[in-house]
mmCIF file of C-alpha atoms in Angstrom:
data_model
loop_
_atom_site.group_PDB
_atom_site.id
_atom_site.type_symbol
_atom_site.label_atom_id
_atom_site.label_comp_id
_atom_site.label_asym_id
_atom_site.label_seq_id
_atom_site.Cartn_x
_atom_site.Cartn_y
_atom_site.Cartn_z
ATOM 1 C CA PHE A 1 0.000 0.000 0.000
ATOM 2 C CA TYR A 2 1.206 3.462 -0.851
ATOM 3 C CA ILE A 3 0.441 6.670 0.955
ATOM 4 C CA GLN A 4 0.111 9.737 -1.253
ATOM 5 C CA SER A 5 -0.268 13.342 -0.198
ATOM 6 C CA LEU A 6 -0.807 16.339 -2.457
ATOM 7 C CA TYR A 7 -0.173 19.808 -1.036
ATOM 8 C CA LYS A 8 -1.001 23.088 -2.745
ATOM 9 C CA ILE A 9 1.538 25.830 -2.141
ATOM 10 C CA ASN A 10 0.841 29.524 -2.772
ATOM 11 C CA SER A 11 4.384 30.845 -2.754
ATOM 12 C CA VAL A 12 7.374 31.000 -5.065
ATOM 13 C CA VAL A 13 9.395 27.787 -4.747
ATOM 14 C CA ASP A 14 13.116 27.890 -5.426
ATOM 15 C CA GLU A 15 13.875 24.437 -6.866
ATOM 16 C CA HIS A 16 17.495 24.419 -5.735
ATOM 17 C CA ARG A 17 16.647 25.525 -2.209
ATOM 18 C CA PHE A 18 13.793 23.009 -2.004
ATOM 19 C CA SER A 19 16.084 20.164 -3.171
ATOM 20 C CA LEU A 20 18.605 21.151 -0.474
ATOM 21 C CA ALA A 21 15.820 21.054 2.136
ATOM 22 C CA VAL A 22 14.929 17.532 0.959
ATOM 23 C CA GLU A 23 18.583 16.478 1.255
ATOM 24 C CA ARG A 24 18.757 17.868 4.815
ATOM 25 C CA LEU A 25 15.523 16.111 5.729
ATOM 26 C CA ILE A 26 16.844 12.783 4.442
ATOM 27 C CA ALA A 27 20.128 13.255 6.311
ATOM 28 C CA LEU A 28 18.273 13.989 9.561
ATOM 29 C CA THR A 29 15.481 11.388 9.249
ATOM 30 C CA PRO A 30 16.720 7.777 9.430
ATOM 31 C CA VAL A 31 13.416 6.200 8.377
ATOM 32 C CA LEU A 32 13.776 7.931 4.994
ATOM 33 C CA ARG A 33 17.067 6.069 4.445
ATOM 34 C CA THR A 34 15.673 2.684 5.441
ATOM 35 C CA ASN A 35 15.480 -0.464 3.313
ATOM 36 C CA PHE A 36 14.124 -3.918 4.098
ATOM 37 C CA TYR A 37 15.793 -7.233 3.351
ATOM 38 C CA ARG A 38 15.104 -10.901 3.895
ATOM 39 C CA THR A 39 17.966 -13.136 5.005
ATOM 40 C CA ARG A 40 18.554 -16.618 3.604
ATOM 41 C CA GLN A 41 16.988 -17.938 6.780
ATOM 42 C CA GLY A 42 13.833 -15.962 6.017
ATOM 43 C CA ARG A 43 14.267 -13.283 8.701
ATOM 44 C CA ALA A 44 13.303 -9.742 7.774
ATOM 45 C CA LEU A 45 15.905 -7.036 8.387
ATOM 46 C CA GLN A 46 15.434 -3.294 8.477
ATOM 47 C CA ILE A 47 18.661 -1.505 7.514
ATOM 48 C CA VAL A 48 19.190 2.257 7.809
ATOM 49 C CA GLN A 49 21.567 3.451 5.102
ATOM 50 C CA ARG A 50 24.229 6.021 6.024
ATOM 51 C CA GLU A 51 23.255 8.230 3.110
ATOM 52 C CA GLY A 52 20.290 8.604 0.825
ATOM 53 C CA LYS A 53 19.876 10.413 -2.469
ATOM 54 C CA LEU A 54 16.487 11.533 -3.697
ATOM 55 C CA THR A 55 15.866 13.498 -6.868
ATOM 56 C CA VAL A 56 12.827 15.756 -6.760
ATOM 57 C CA ASN A 57 10.920 15.668 -10.055
ATOM 58 C CA TYR A 58 9.965 19.181 -11.199
ATOM 59 C CA THR A 59 7.274 19.646 -13.846
ATOM 60 C CA ALA A 60 5.431 22.715 -15.132
ATOM 61 C CA ILE A 61 1.718 22.330 -15.857
ATOM 62 C CA GLY A 62 0.100 25.127 -17.833
ATOM 63 C CA LYS A 63 -3.529 24.316 -17.011
ATOM 64 C CA ARG A 64 -6.053 25.761 -14.552
ATOM 65 C CA GLY A 65 -9.212 24.734 -12.751
ATOM 66 C CA GLN A 66 -10.835 21.375 -13.481
ATOM 67 C CA GLU A 67 -8.328 20.577 -16.235
ATOM 68 C CA LEU A 68 -5.468 21.005 -13.741
ATOM 69 C CA ASP A 69 -7.206 18.760 -11.202
ATOM 70 C CA THR A 70 -7.688 16.084 -13.871
ATOM 71 C CA ILE A 71 -3.999 16.245 -14.835
ATOM 72 C CA LEU A 72 -2.877 16.065 -11.183
ATOM 73 C CA ASP A 73 -5.191 13.083 -10.577
ATOM 74 C CA SER A 74 -3.716 11.234 -13.576
ATOM 75 C CA MET A 75 -0.147 12.033 -12.434
ATOM 76 C CA MET A 76 -0.947 10.722 -8.955
ATOM 77 C CA GLU A 77 -2.401 7.540 -10.460
ATOM 78 C CA ALA A 78 0.660 7.047 -12.684
ATOM 79 C CA ASP A 79 2.944 7.528 -9.672
ATOM 80 C CA ARG A 80 0.964 4.938 -7.658
ATOM 81 C CA ARG A 81 1.572 2.397 -10.432
ATOM 82 C CA LYS A 82 5.364 2.716 -10.121
ATOM 83 C CA PRO A 83 6.650 0.085 -7.711
ATOM 84 C CA PHE A 84 9.117 0.670 -4.906
ATOM 85 C CA ASN A 85 11.963 -1.772 -4.336
ATOM 86 C CA LEU A 86 12.024 -2.188 -0.558
ATOM 87 C CA ALA A 87 15.600 -3.511 -0.650
ATOM 88 C CA HIS A 88 17.174 -0.795 -2.805
ATOM 89 C CA GLY A 89 16.829 2.934 -3.232
ATOM 90 C CA MET A 90 14.685 5.527 -1.569
ATOM 91 C CA LEU A 91 11.231 4.629 -0.299
ATOM 92 C CA LEU A 92 9.900 8.091 -1.044
ATOM 93 C CA ARG A 93 9.128 9.950 -4.261
ATOM 94 C CA ILE A 94 8.655 13.710 -4.409
ATOM 95 C CA SER A 95 7.226 15.589 -7.374
ATOM 96 C CA MET A 96 6.775 19.358 -7.498
ATOM 97 C CA PHE A 97 4.362 20.688 -10.124
ATOM 98 C CA ARG A 98 4.424 24.371 -11.013
ATOM 99 C CA THR A 99 0.792 25.234 -11.668
ATOM 100 C CA GLY A 100 1.024 29.034 -11.787
ATOM 101 C CA VAL A 101 3.354 31.955 -11.189
ATOM 102 C CA ARG A 102 3.144 31.530 -7.401
ATOM 103 C CA GLU A 103 1.299 28.217 -7.274
ATOM 104 C CA TYR A 104 2.697 24.725 -6.889
ATOM 105 C CA ALA A 105 1.447 21.255 -6.082
ATOM 106 C CA LEU A 106 3.730 18.972 -4.083
ATOM 107 C CA LEU A 107 3.154 15.220 -4.407
ATOM 108 C CA LEU A 108 4.663 12.777 -1.908
ATOM 109 C CA THR A 109 4.379 9.025 -2.519
ATOM 110 C CA GLN A 110 5.737 6.400 -0.120
ATOM 111 C CA PRO A 111 5.076 2.835 0.971
ATOM 112 C CA GLN A 112 2.960 2.605 4.097
ATOM 113 C CA ILE A 113 5.816 0.783 5.840
ATOM 114 C CA ILE A 114 7.696 4.077 6.305
ATOM 115 C CA ALA A 115 4.824 6.570 6.157
ATOM 116 C CA ASP A 116 4.273 6.667 9.920
ATOM 117 C CA GLY A 117 7.963 7.213 10.695
ATOM 118 C CA TRP A 118 8.132 10.878 9.774
ATOM 119 C CA ASP A 119 5.936 13.920 9.382
ATOM 120 C CA VAL A 120 5.787 16.022 6.205
ATOM 121 C CA ARG A 121 5.792 19.104 8.450
ATOM 122 C CA MET A 122 9.540 18.538 8.870
ATOM 123 C CA LEU A 123 10.067 19.038 5.123
ATOM 124 C CA PHE A 124 8.026 22.236 5.046
ATOM 125 C CA GLU A 125 9.714 23.573 8.178
ATOM 126 C CA ARG A 126 13.162 22.956 6.669
ATOM 127 C CA TYR A 127 12.276 24.771 3.460
ATOM 128 C CA PHE A 128 9.970 27.646 4.259
ATOM 129 C CA THR A 129 10.726 30.571 6.556
ATOM 130 C CA THR A 130 8.215 31.310 9.305
ATOM 131 C CA GLU A 131 6.597 33.998 7.135
ATOM 132 C CA GLU A 132 6.412 31.730 4.076
ATOM 133 C CA LEU A 133 4.832 28.935 6.121
ATOM 134 C CA GLN A 134 1.736 31.101 6.522
ATOM 135 C CA SER A 135 0.976 30.599 2.800
ATOM 136 C CA VAL A 136 1.232 26.798 3.007
ATOM 137 C CA ARG A 137 -1.685 24.729 4.239
ATOM 138 C CA LEU A 138 -0.099 22.113 6.448
ATOM 139 C CA PRO A 139 -1.915 18.997 7.567
ATOM 140 C CA ALA A 140 -2.934 18.813 11.186
ATOM 141 C CA LYS A 141 -0.449 16.993 13.378
ATOM 142 C CA ARG A 142 -1.389 13.367 13.608
ATOM 143 C CA GLU A 143 -2.372 12.296 17.076
ATOM 144 C CA ILE A 144 -2.622 8.540 16.705
ATOM 145 C CA THR A 145 -3.292 6.474 19.778
ATOM 146 C CA TYR A 146 -2.425 2.806 19.856
ATOM 147 C CA ALA A 147 -6.129 1.959 20.168
ATOM 148 C CA SER A 148 -7.012 3.955 17.020
ATOM 149 C CA TYR A 149 -4.071 2.353 15.209
ATOM 150 C CA LEU A 150 -5.402 -1.116 16.106
ATOM 151 C CA GLN A 151 -8.893 -0.150 14.946
ATOM 152 C CA GLN A 152 -7.492 1.036 11.619
ATOM 153 C CA ARG A 153 -5.438 -2.143 11.196
ATOM 154 C CA ASN A 154 -8.417 -4.380 12.014
ATOM 155 C CA ALA A 155 -10.554 -2.566 9.426
ATOM 156 C CA GLN A 156 -8.082 -3.271 6.595
ATOM 157 C CA ASP A 157 -8.670 -6.049 4.092
ATOM 158 C CA LYS A 158 -6.177 -8.630 5.361
ATOM 159 C CA ALA A 159 -6.223 -10.799 2.225
ATOM 160 C CA THR A 160 -5.385 -7.852 -0.025
ATOM 161 C CA ALA A 161 -2.605 -6.722 2.310
ATOM 162 C CA TYR A 162 -1.203 -10.267 2.506
ATOM 163 C CA HIS A 163 -1.095 -10.644 -1.280
ATOM 164 C CA TYR A 164 0.390 -7.169 -1.699
ATOM 165 C CA TRP A 165 3.277 -7.807 0.725
ATOM 166 C CA GLN A 166 3.794 -11.340 -0.583
ATOM 167 C CA TYR A 167 4.184 -9.921 -4.103
ATOM 168 C CA LEU A 168 6.388 -7.031 -2.975
ATOM 169 C CA LEU A 169 8.727 -9.214 -0.909
ATOM 170 C CA ARG A 170 8.871 -12.141 -3.326
ATOM 171 C CA ASP A 171 12.484 -11.544 -4.398
ATOM 172 C CA LEU A 172 13.959 -10.898 -0.972
#
């Protein structure tokens, strides 16, 4: 299962500065440098890499309104179809779409296995100044209790999740 988040930003985004903020976030957030392996004995291992390299994909979209929403929906769907290799590479994809002079859409895609280990607020706080943060709609901080986590887990389709992870981990 993948977790996707799309954020609309009403501010000028400096691509170089944003990429540096992503690099700092990865350096400071071990879960973003994590991969998962299976030993010959069948044990699962979680390994935190010393370094991680992520390239932010920048794209300009010259559409507005409903047409823009349709394009963003199709880009999100296409990104969901791209698999992650849990044993190699980054388990996060970031795409920044320029949708206007001072308008951007930021797409984050990640496997659920790492999604709960960090908060996207850290990325925004590393990039934007305090004044600039006022123009960004941040998600509310997640207050997840263990009881609500168990309720959410029990509500999931276990057969689908089993087949998904079996497929994803087949080569490990």
